[in-house]
mmCIF file of C-alpha atoms in Angstrom:
data_model
loop_
_atom_site.group_PDB
_atom_site.id
_atom_site.type_symbol
_atom_site.label_atom_id
_atom_site.label_comp_id
_atom_site.label_asym_id
_atom_site.label_seq_id
_atom_site.Cartn_x
_atom_site.Cartn_y
_atom_site.Cartn_z
ATOM 1 C CA MET A 1 68.056 -101.831 52.743
ATOM 2 C CA CYS A 2 70.149 -104.732 51.557
ATOM 3 C CA GLU A 3 72.240 -106.525 54.162
ATOM 4 C CA PRO A 4 74.181 -109.807 53.944
ATOM 5 C CA VAL A 5 72.778 -112.445 56.297
ATOM 6 C CA GLY A 6 74.915 -112.606 59.389
ATOM 7 C CA GLY A 7 76.522 -109.250 58.550
ATOM 8 C CA ARG A 8 75.708 -105.631 59.440
ATOM 9 C CA GLY A 9 74.854 -102.500 58.499
ATOM 10 C CA GLN A 10 49.396 -107.497 27.796
ATOM 11 C CA GLY A 11 48.597 -106.393 24.036
ATOM 12 C CA THR A 12 50.209 -107.460 20.779
ATOM 13 C CA LEU A 13 53.329 -105.387 21.312
ATOM 14 C CA PRO A 14 53.198 -104.974 25.112
ATOM 15 C CA GLY A 15 54.310 -108.519 25.782
ATOM 16 C CA ILE A 16 57.211 -108.524 23.389
ATOM 17 C CA ARG A 17 59.725 -108.145 26.146
ATOM 18 C CA ARG A 18 59.435 -111.251 28.233
ATOM 19 C CA GLY A 19 62.492 -113.101 29.311
ATOM 20 C CA LEU A 20 64.088 -114.777 32.250
ATOM 21 C CA TYR A 21 67.046 -115.081 34.512
ATOM 22 C CA PRO A 22 67.325 -118.795 35.516
ATOM 23 C CA LEU A 23 68.919 -119.809 38.835
ATOM 24 C CA ILE A 24 71.067 -122.701 40.080
ATOM 25 C CA MET A 25 69.665 -124.305 43.238
ATOM 26 C CA PRO A 26 69.455 -127.499 45.338
ATOM 27 C CA SER A 27 67.039 -130.011 43.832
ATOM 28 C CA SER A 28 65.737 -130.911 47.221
ATOM 29 C CA ARG A 29 64.065 -127.473 47.178
ATOM 30 C CA ARG A 30 63.076 -127.215 43.519
ATOM 31 C CA ARG A 31 60.391 -128.500 41.206
ATOM 32 C CA PHE A 32 61.557 -130.226 38.026
ATOM 33 C CA LEU A 33 61.827 -127.401 35.502
ATOM 34 C CA LYS A 34 60.728 -127.521 31.939
ATOM 35 C CA GLY A 35 62.340 -124.437 30.481
ATOM 36 C CA LEU A 36 63.272 -120.781 30.672
ATOM 37 C CA ALA A 37 61.514 -117.397 30.466
ATOM 38 C CA THR A 38 61.437 -113.341 30.270
ATOM 39 C CA ALA A 39 65.211 -112.195 29.325
ATOM 40 C CA ALA A 40 67.582 -111.835 30.747
ATOM 41 C CA GLY A 41 68.382 -110.775 31.711
ATOM 42 C CA ALA A 42 69.238 -111.011 33.467
ATOM 43 C CA ALA A 43 67.070 -115.725 33.883
ATOM 44 C CA ALA A 44 69.912 -117.551 36.982
ATOM 45 C CA VAL A 45 72.273 -120.643 36.326
ATOM 46 C CA THR A 46 67.760 -118.382 35.898
ATOM 47 C CA ARG A 47 66.682 -111.573 31.984
ATOM 48 C CA TYR A 48 65.767 -111.032 33.448
ATOM 49 C CA GLY A 49 65.936 -111.253 30.469
ATOM 50 C CA ALA A 50 66.189 -108.266 31.701
ATOM 51 C CA SER A 51 67.459 -110.816 31.122
ATOM 52 C CA ALA A 52 68.210 -115.174 33.481
ATOM 53 C CA PRO A 53 68.165 -118.960 35.296
ATOM 54 C CA VAL A 54 68.902 -119.862 38.974
ATOM 55 C CA ALA A 55 71.371 -122.503 40.131
ATOM 56 C CA HIS A 56 70.419 -124.756 43.042
ATOM 57 C CA LEU A 57 71.999 -127.573 45.032
ATOM 58 C CA ALA A 58 70.565 -130.924 44.053
ATOM 59 C CA GLY A 59 69.770 -132.826 47.208
ATOM 60 C CA PRO A 60 71.077 -134.408 50.414
ATOM 61 C CA GLY A 61 74.709 -135.394 50.342
ATOM 62 C CA SER A 62 75.418 -133.605 47.072
ATOM 63 C CA ALA A 63 76.776 -130.278 48.280
ATOM 64 C CA PRO A 64 78.576 -128.478 45.443
ATOM 65 C CA GLN A 65 82.284 -127.904 45.518
ATOM 66 C CA PRO A 66 83.050 -124.711 47.497
ATOM 67 C CA PRO A 67 84.862 -123.040 44.580
ATOM 68 C CA PHE A 68 81.600 -122.978 42.597
ATOM 69 C CA ARG A 69 80.014 -120.579 45.087
ATOM 70 C CA GLY A 70 80.659 -116.879 44.831
ATOM 71 C CA ILE A 71 82.848 -115.082 47.350
ATOM 72 C CA LYS A 72 81.405 -111.569 47.099
ATOM 73 C CA ALA A 73 78.459 -109.822 45.446
ATOM 74 C CA GLY A 74 79.005 -109.410 41.720
ATOM 75 C CA ALA A 75 81.772 -111.993 41.448
ATOM 76 C CA GLU A 76 81.660 -113.503 37.949
ATOM 77 C CA LYS A 77 81.898 -117.093 36.726
ATOM 78 C CA VAL A 78 81.722 -118.346 33.155
ATOM 79 C CA VAL A 79 80.012 -121.712 32.570
ATOM 80 C CA ASP A 80 80.091 -123.023 28.986
ATOM 81 C CA GLY A 81 80.277 -119.492 27.642
ATOM 82 C CA VAL A 82 77.474 -118.152 29.899
ATOM 83 C CA THR A 83 78.641 -115.392 32.280
ATOM 84 C CA LEU A 84 77.054 -115.473 35.737
ATOM 85 C CA CYS A 85 77.076 -112.954 38.586
ATOM 86 C CA TRP A 86 76.947 -113.953 42.260
ATOM 87 C CA CYS A 87 74.090 -112.724 44.463
ATOM 88 C CA PRO A 88 74.948 -113.444 48.127
ATOM 89 C CA PRO A 89 72.452 -114.322 50.877
ATOM 90 C CA GLY A 90 70.878 -111.220 52.327
ATOM 91 C CA ARG A 91 67.914 -109.139 53.494
ATOM 92 C CA PHE A 92 66.151 -106.388 51.582
ATOM 93 C CA LEU A 93 62.924 -104.402 51.410
ATOM 94 C CA MET A 94 60.939 -105.651 48.411
ATOM 95 C CA GLY A 95 58.460 -103.346 46.673
ATOM 96 C CA SER A 96 58.268 -99.546 46.512
ATOM 97 C CA PRO A 97 57.613 -96.691 48.964
ATOM 98 C CA ALA A 98 54.273 -94.906 48.692
ATOM 99 C CA ALA A 99 55.866 -91.767 47.246
ATOM 100 C CA GLU A 100 57.713 -93.481 44.353
ATOM 101 C CA ARG A 101 56.772 -92.061 40.963
ATOM 102 C CA GLY A 102 54.889 -94.578 38.827
ATOM 103 C CA ARG A 103 54.141 -96.836 41.807
ATOM 104 C CA ARG A 104 51.265 -99.322 41.524
ATOM 105 C CA SER A 105 48.955 -100.670 44.216
ATOM 106 C CA ASP A 106 50.484 -104.183 44.198
ATOM 107 C CA GLU A 107 53.956 -102.956 45.243
ATOM 108 C CA ALA A 108 53.392 -102.548 49.007
ATOM 109 C CA GLN A 109 56.783 -103.096 50.662
ATOM 110 C CA ALA A 110 57.644 -106.350 52.453
ATOM 111 C CA GLU A 111 60.820 -107.448 54.216
ATOM 112 C CA VAL A 112 62.482 -110.453 52.587
ATOM 113 C CA THR A 113 65.360 -112.660 53.732
ATOM 114 C CA LEU A 114 67.139 -114.859 51.179
ATOM 115 C CA THR A 115 69.105 -117.449 53.128
ATOM 116 C CA LYS A 116 70.856 -118.924 50.069
ATOM 117 C CA GLY A 117 73.166 -117.221 47.611
ATOM 118 C CA PHE A 118 72.582 -117.752 43.891
ATOM 119 C CA TRP A 119 74.121 -117.064 40.495
ATOM 120 C CA THR A 120 72.220 -114.962 38.003
ATOM 121 C CA ALA A 121 72.994 -114.587 34.327
ATOM 122 C CA LYS A 122 74.822 -111.344 33.546
ATOM 123 C CA HIS A 123 72.251 -110.484 30.894
ATOM 124 C CA GLU A 124 69.190 -111.852 29.148
ATOM 125 C CA VAL A 125 69.265 -115.158 27.278
ATOM 126 C CA THR A 126 70.379 -114.482 23.726
ATOM 127 C CA GLN A 127 69.018 -115.811 20.444
ATOM 128 C CA GLY A 128 72.383 -117.445 19.888
ATOM 129 C CA LEU A 129 72.245 -119.311 23.208
ATOM 130 C CA TRP A 130 68.661 -120.391 22.550
ATOM 131 C CA LYS A 131 69.664 -121.908 19.179
ATOM 132 C CA ARG A 132 72.673 -123.614 20.774
ATOM 133 C CA VAL A 133 70.615 -125.204 23.558
ATOM 134 C CA ILE A 134 67.149 -125.738 22.010
ATOM 135 C CA GLY A 135 67.587 -125.269 18.276
ATOM 136 C CA PRO A 136 64.655 -123.741 16.357
ATOM 137 C CA PHE A 137 62.499 -121.047 17.940
ATOM 138 C CA PRO A 138 59.170 -122.442 19.165
ATOM 139 C CA ASP A 139 56.705 -120.181 17.416
ATOM 140 C CA ARG A 140 57.262 -116.759 15.872
ATOM 141 C CA LEU A 141 60.782 -116.142 14.616
ATOM 142 C CA PRO A 142 62.880 -113.141 15.687
ATOM 143 C CA SER A 143 62.855 -110.384 13.087
ATOM 144 C CA ALA A 144 64.828 -107.304 12.081
ATOM 145 C CA GLU A 145 61.777 -105.257 13.126
ATOM 146 C CA PHE A 146 62.155 -106.233 16.772
ATOM 147 C CA GLY A 147 65.865 -107.142 16.846
ATOM 148 C CA GLU A 148 67.492 -110.125 15.158
ATOM 149 C CA GLY A 149 70.924 -111.702 15.686
ATOM 150 C CA ASP A 150 72.838 -114.008 18.009
ATOM 151 C CA GLU A 151 73.542 -111.213 20.524
ATOM 152 C CA PHE A 152 69.930 -109.991 20.721
ATOM 153 C CA PRO A 153 67.674 -111.353 23.491
ATOM 154 C CA ALA A 154 65.420 -114.275 22.652
ATOM 155 C CA TYR A 155 61.742 -113.298 22.538
ATOM 156 C CA TRP A 156 58.264 -114.587 21.631
ATOM 157 C CA ILE A 157 58.955 -117.167 24.368
ATOM 158 C CA ASN A 158 56.161 -118.220 26.746
ATOM 159 C CA PHE A 159 56.563 -119.457 30.313
ATOM 160 C CA ASP A 160 56.522 -123.178 29.571
ATOM 161 C CA GLU A 161 59.099 -122.724 26.799
ATOM 162 C CA ALA A 162 61.273 -120.731 29.187
ATOM 163 C CA GLU A 163 61.159 -123.533 31.732
ATOM 164 C CA ARG A 164 61.951 -126.075 29.018
ATOM 165 C CA PHE A 165 65.048 -124.052 28.145
ATOM 166 C CA CYS A 166 66.228 -124.116 31.776
ATOM 167 C CA SER A 167 65.837 -127.896 31.967
ATOM 168 C CA ALA A 168 67.623 -128.407 28.637
ATOM 169 C CA LEU A 169 70.506 -126.141 29.675
ATOM 170 C CA THR A 170 70.854 -128.010 32.986
ATOM 171 C CA ARG A 171 70.978 -131.406 31.245
ATOM 172 C CA ARG A 172 73.440 -130.139 28.640
ATOM 173 C CA LEU A 173 75.897 -128.765 31.226
ATOM 174 C CA HIS A 174 75.610 -131.742 33.557
ATOM 175 C CA MET A 175 76.422 -134.088 30.662
ATOM 176 C CA SER A 176 79.414 -131.995 29.605
ATOM 177 C CA GLY A 177 80.676 -131.667 33.199
ATOM 178 C CA ALA A 178 80.593 -127.860 33.006
ATOM 179 C CA LEU A 179 77.986 -127.722 35.782
ATOM 180 C CA PRO A 180 78.783 -129.579 39.046
ATOM 181 C CA PRO A 181 76.364 -132.200 40.338
ATOM 182 C CA GLY A 182 73.784 -130.670 42.661
ATOM 183 C CA TRP A 183 73.280 -127.462 40.664
ATOM 184 C CA ASP A 184 70.595 -126.684 38.100
ATOM 185 C CA PHE A 185 69.093 -123.759 36.205
ATOM 186 C CA ARG A 186 65.606 -122.353 36.765
ATOM 187 C CA LEU A 187 63.671 -119.110 36.577
ATOM 188 C CA PRO A 188 64.113 -116.788 39.565
ATOM 189 C CA THR A 189 61.397 -116.169 42.125
ATOM 190 C CA GLU A 190 60.070 -112.623 42.227
ATOM 191 C CA ALA A 191 62.129 -112.001 45.366
ATOM 192 C CA GLN A 192 65.324 -113.274 43.721
ATOM 193 C CA TRP A 193 64.660 -111.193 40.604
ATOM 194 C CA GLU A 194 64.143 -107.937 42.514
ATOM 195 C CA TYR A 195 67.050 -108.640 44.871
ATOM 196 C CA ALA A 196 69.391 -109.143 41.886
ATOM 197 C CA CYS A 197 67.928 -106.116 40.073
ATOM 198 C CA ARG A 198 68.363 -103.793 43.047
ATOM 199 C CA ALA A 199 71.879 -105.076 43.837
ATOM 200 C CA GLY A 200 71.864 -103.280 47.187
ATOM 201 C CA THR A 201 70.122 -100.108 45.970
ATOM 202 C CA THR A 202 66.887 -98.708 47.420
ATOM 203 C CA SER A 203 65.963 -96.187 44.677
ATOM 204 C CA ALA A 204 63.344 -96.680 41.945
ATOM 205 C CA THR A 205 65.993 -98.253 39.685
ATOM 206 C CA SER A 206 69.527 -99.460 40.332
ATOM 207 C CA PHE A 207 70.706 -96.218 38.657
ATOM 208 C CA GLY A 208 68.641 -93.886 40.849
ATOM 209 C CA ASP A 209 65.062 -92.620 40.943
ATOM 210 C CA ALA A 210 65.144 -91.580 37.266
ATOM 211 C CA LEU A 211 66.101 -93.731 34.294
ATOM 212 C CA GLY A 212 67.874 -92.214 31.298
ATOM 213 C CA ALA A 213 68.242 -93.281 27.662
ATOM 214 C CA ALA A 214 71.944 -94.000 28.266
ATOM 215 C CA GLN A 215 71.116 -96.470 31.044
ATOM 216 C CA ALA A 216 68.411 -98.697 29.553
ATOM 217 C CA ASN A 217 66.444 -99.476 26.388
ATOM 218 C CA PHE A 218 62.910 -98.235 27.051
ATOM 219 C CA GLY A 219 60.328 -95.991 25.410
ATOM 220 C CA GLY A 220 61.202 -92.828 27.300
ATOM 221 C CA GLY A 221 60.355 -89.298 26.312
ATOM 222 C CA THR A 222 56.772 -89.925 25.145
ATOM 223 C CA ASN A 223 53.522 -91.468 26.338
ATOM 224 C CA ASP A 224 52.485 -92.120 22.740
ATOM 225 C CA ARG A 225 52.561 -95.903 22.328
ATOM 226 C CA SER A 226 52.569 -95.723 18.542
ATOM 227 C CA VAL A 227 55.819 -93.758 18.709
ATOM 228 C CA ARG A 228 57.384 -96.117 21.263
ATOM 229 C CA ALA A 229 56.444 -99.106 19.118
ATOM 230 C CA ARG A 230 58.887 -97.971 16.434
ATOM 231 C CA GLY A 231 61.774 -99.022 18.628
ATOM 232 C CA ARG A 232 63.193 -102.518 19.051
ATOM 233 C CA SER A 233 65.290 -104.645 21.375
ATOM 234 C CA ARG A 234 69.048 -104.094 21.573
ATOM 235 C CA GLU A 235 72.003 -106.471 21.810
ATOM 236 C CA VAL A 236 72.448 -107.720 25.374
ATOM 237 C CA GLY A 237 75.056 -105.861 27.366
ATOM 238 C CA SER A 238 74.570 -102.602 25.414
ATOM 239 C CA TYR A 239 73.831 -100.659 28.591
ATOM 240 C CA PRO A 240 75.668 -100.187 31.928
ATOM 241 C CA ALA A 241 75.627 -102.896 34.588
ATOM 242 C CA ASN A 242 74.073 -102.510 38.036
ATOM 243 C CA PRO A 243 76.338 -102.566 41.150
ATOM 244 C CA TRP A 244 76.544 -106.368 41.001
ATOM 245 C CA GLY A 245 77.570 -106.429 37.360
ATOM 246 C CA ILE A 246 74.162 -107.544 35.980
ATOM 247 C CA GLN A 247 72.916 -105.907 32.772
ATOM 248 C CA ASP A 248 69.517 -105.343 31.118
ATOM 249 C CA MET A 249 67.444 -105.724 34.274
ATOM 250 C CA HIS A 250 65.706 -102.473 33.302
ATOM 251 C CA GLY A 251 64.115 -102.317 29.842
ATOM 252 C CA ASN A 252 64.983 -104.197 26.645
ATOM 253 C CA VAL A 253 62.589 -107.140 27.106
ATOM 254 C CA TRP A 254 60.193 -108.355 29.803
ATOM 255 C CA GLU A 255 61.561 -111.215 31.903
ATOM 256 C CA TRP A 256 59.695 -114.194 33.378
ATOM 257 C CA CYS A 257 59.713 -115.105 37.071
ATOM 258 C CA ARG A 258 58.700 -118.534 38.376
ATOM 259 C CA ASP A 259 56.032 -117.182 40.750
ATOM 260 C CA TYR A 260 52.332 -116.951 40.052
ATOM 261 C CA TYR A 261 50.998 -113.411 40.337
ATOM 262 C CA HIS A 262 49.613 -112.424 43.746
ATOM 263 C CA ALA A 263 48.115 -109.011 44.508
ATOM 264 C CA GLN A 264 50.468 -108.666 47.499
ATOM 265 C CA LEU A 265 54.221 -109.216 47.570
ATOM 266 C CA PRO A 266 55.194 -112.340 49.531
ATOM 267 C CA GLY A 267 57.779 -111.164 52.066
ATOM 268 C CA GLY A 268 59.287 -113.493 54.666
ATOM 269 C CA THR A 269 62.098 -116.011 54.245
ATOM 270 C CA ASP A 270 62.873 -117.440 50.786
ATOM 271 C CA PRO A 271 59.341 -116.774 49.418
ATOM 272 C CA ASP A 272 58.361 -118.933 46.425
ATOM 273 C CA PHE A 273 54.890 -118.850 44.749
ATOM 274 C CA TYR A 274 55.661 -121.433 42.067
ATOM 275 C CA GLU A 275 52.660 -123.603 43.079
ATOM 276 C CA SER A 276 50.361 -121.018 44.728
ATOM 277 C CA LYS A 277 48.132 -119.621 41.988
ATOM 278 C CA GLY A 278 47.060 -116.329 43.520
ATOM 279 C CA VAL A 279 44.793 -113.918 41.632
ATOM 280 C CA PRO A 280 42.909 -115.288 38.570
ATOM 281 C CA ASN A 281 42.780 -113.408 35.268
ATOM 282 C CA ARG A 282 39.498 -112.195 33.828
ATOM 283 C CA ASP A 283 39.208 -115.377 31.749
ATOM 284 C CA GLY A 284 39.801 -117.673 34.714
ATOM 285 C CA THR A 285 43.432 -118.507 33.874
ATOM 286 C CA TYR A 286 46.400 -117.686 36.117
ATOM 287 C CA SER A 287 49.509 -115.732 35.185
ATOM 288 C CA ARG A 288 53.142 -115.913 36.123
ATOM 289 C CA VAL A 289 54.866 -112.629 36.960
ATOM 290 C CA ARG A 290 56.969 -110.691 34.461
ATOM 291 C CA ARG A 291 59.471 -108.061 35.470
ATOM 292 C CA GLY A 292 61.882 -105.442 34.136
ATOM 293 C CA GLY A 293 59.914 -103.547 31.498
ATOM 294 C CA ALA A 294 60.751 -103.446 27.811
ATOM 295 C CA TRP A 295 61.873 -101.207 24.952
ATOM 296 C CA ILE A 296 58.251 -100.358 24.194
ATOM 297 C CA GLU A 297 57.309 -99.419 27.796
ATOM 298 C CA GLU A 298 57.453 -96.155 29.673
ATOM 299 C CA GLU A 299 59.904 -95.479 32.484
ATOM 300 C CA TRP A 300 57.508 -96.486 35.276
ATOM 301 C CA ALA A 301 57.317 -100.052 33.949
ATOM 302 C CA CYS A 302 61.120 -100.453 34.141
ATOM 303 C CA ARG A 303 61.424 -99.744 37.866
ATOM 304 C CA SER A 304 62.947 -102.383 40.184
ATOM 305 C CA ALA A 305 59.609 -102.933 41.962
ATOM 306 C CA CYS A 306 57.272 -102.962 38.950
ATOM 307 C CA ARG A 307 55.464 -106.273 38.455
ATOM 308 C CA LEU A 308 52.895 -107.287 35.858
ATOM 309 C CA ARG A 309 50.981 -110.403 34.947
ATOM 310 C CA TYR A 310 50.164 -111.483 31.418
ATOM 311 C CA GLU A 311 46.530 -112.135 30.564
ATOM 312 C CA ARG A 312 45.894 -114.265 27.499
ATOM 313 C CA THR A 313 42.981 -112.033 26.526
ATOM 314 C CA GLY A 314 45.444 -109.173 26.109
ATOM 315 C CA GLY A 315 46.945 -110.537 22.889
ATOM 316 C CA PRO A 316 49.560 -113.064 21.723
ATOM 317 C CA THR A 317 52.236 -114.153 24.183
ATOM 318 C CA THR A 318 55.297 -112.234 23.113
ATOM 319 C CA LEU A 319 58.234 -112.195 25.434
ATOM 320 C CA VAL A 320 61.932 -112.467 25.942
ATOM 321 C CA PHE A 321 63.692 -114.181 28.798
ATOM 322 C CA ALA A 322 66.832 -113.453 30.752
ATOM 323 C CA LEU A 323 69.177 -116.160 31.914
ATOM 324 C CA SER A 324 69.772 -115.730 35.635
ATOM 325 C CA PRO A 325 71.474 -118.498 37.636
ATOM 326 C CA SER A 326 70.893 -118.923 41.355
ATOM 327 C CA SER A 327 72.651 -121.333 43.640
ATOM 328 C CA PHE A 328 71.201 -122.499 46.928
ATOM 329 C CA GLU A 329 73.977 -123.527 49.239
#
């Protein structure tokens, strides 16, 4: 169920797909962000990664100009060359039903209400955008083996680097005047990510209960990881959009969320586990959540409800982020 508020009705290769969809939101409700994470898709103004960053209002007395808010789900806005899609306030059932194929034990369903609308990036943050905002890549460079070029998603990005991207993008656009005062970019919460990914759908993916090769970049057709590893990321926007116009929320590269991993989905009103650490890893560290699956993963990992953490003992941090903006009114 998805209903507008007030209306009716981790190994060497496994982590290669982390990204973010940053959001735009009010600073009275946000922590100061350091960057951006896994792809987005779709990260809002936070990939996903899949694809994106989130846009928020920045404090008392600084309400954004009404025209900056979206009017209907999927409405698009371009900010300094970054295309954003509007996700309106609403209610939805987060997680997966017991009978869903590929379901994991940490996906028990919970009702969520998002009282604020937000912008999410149309697709994952690209290598070209990363270079324009940050400059050099922080660690391992993109390669032809995994997908290289300005229209490919950025990857080999860890959580702190993803947050740093979000902060840098916010400063850049505030200084240029492209982003109104009171709005900033950040990674989406798990609830925002899944809400944007589902876009009103209740099936395993936004395309239905089965995912096909024409709908997303994932390692379908085999459970042999060595065969799947021969693939690579694809240019953002290469696959169809979900009902709200957002692309690459399923597959391509993993996308960072701002929440720490908890064994149970949050539920409730505007849930945010940015500061609540949750379940520790085997080495005593704590992981943020990644979403959306990747080109190397099987179909089950690309479902709307699938959530994984990243344990450092599992191998190097390899990820892509999605730029997903979210605006809190």
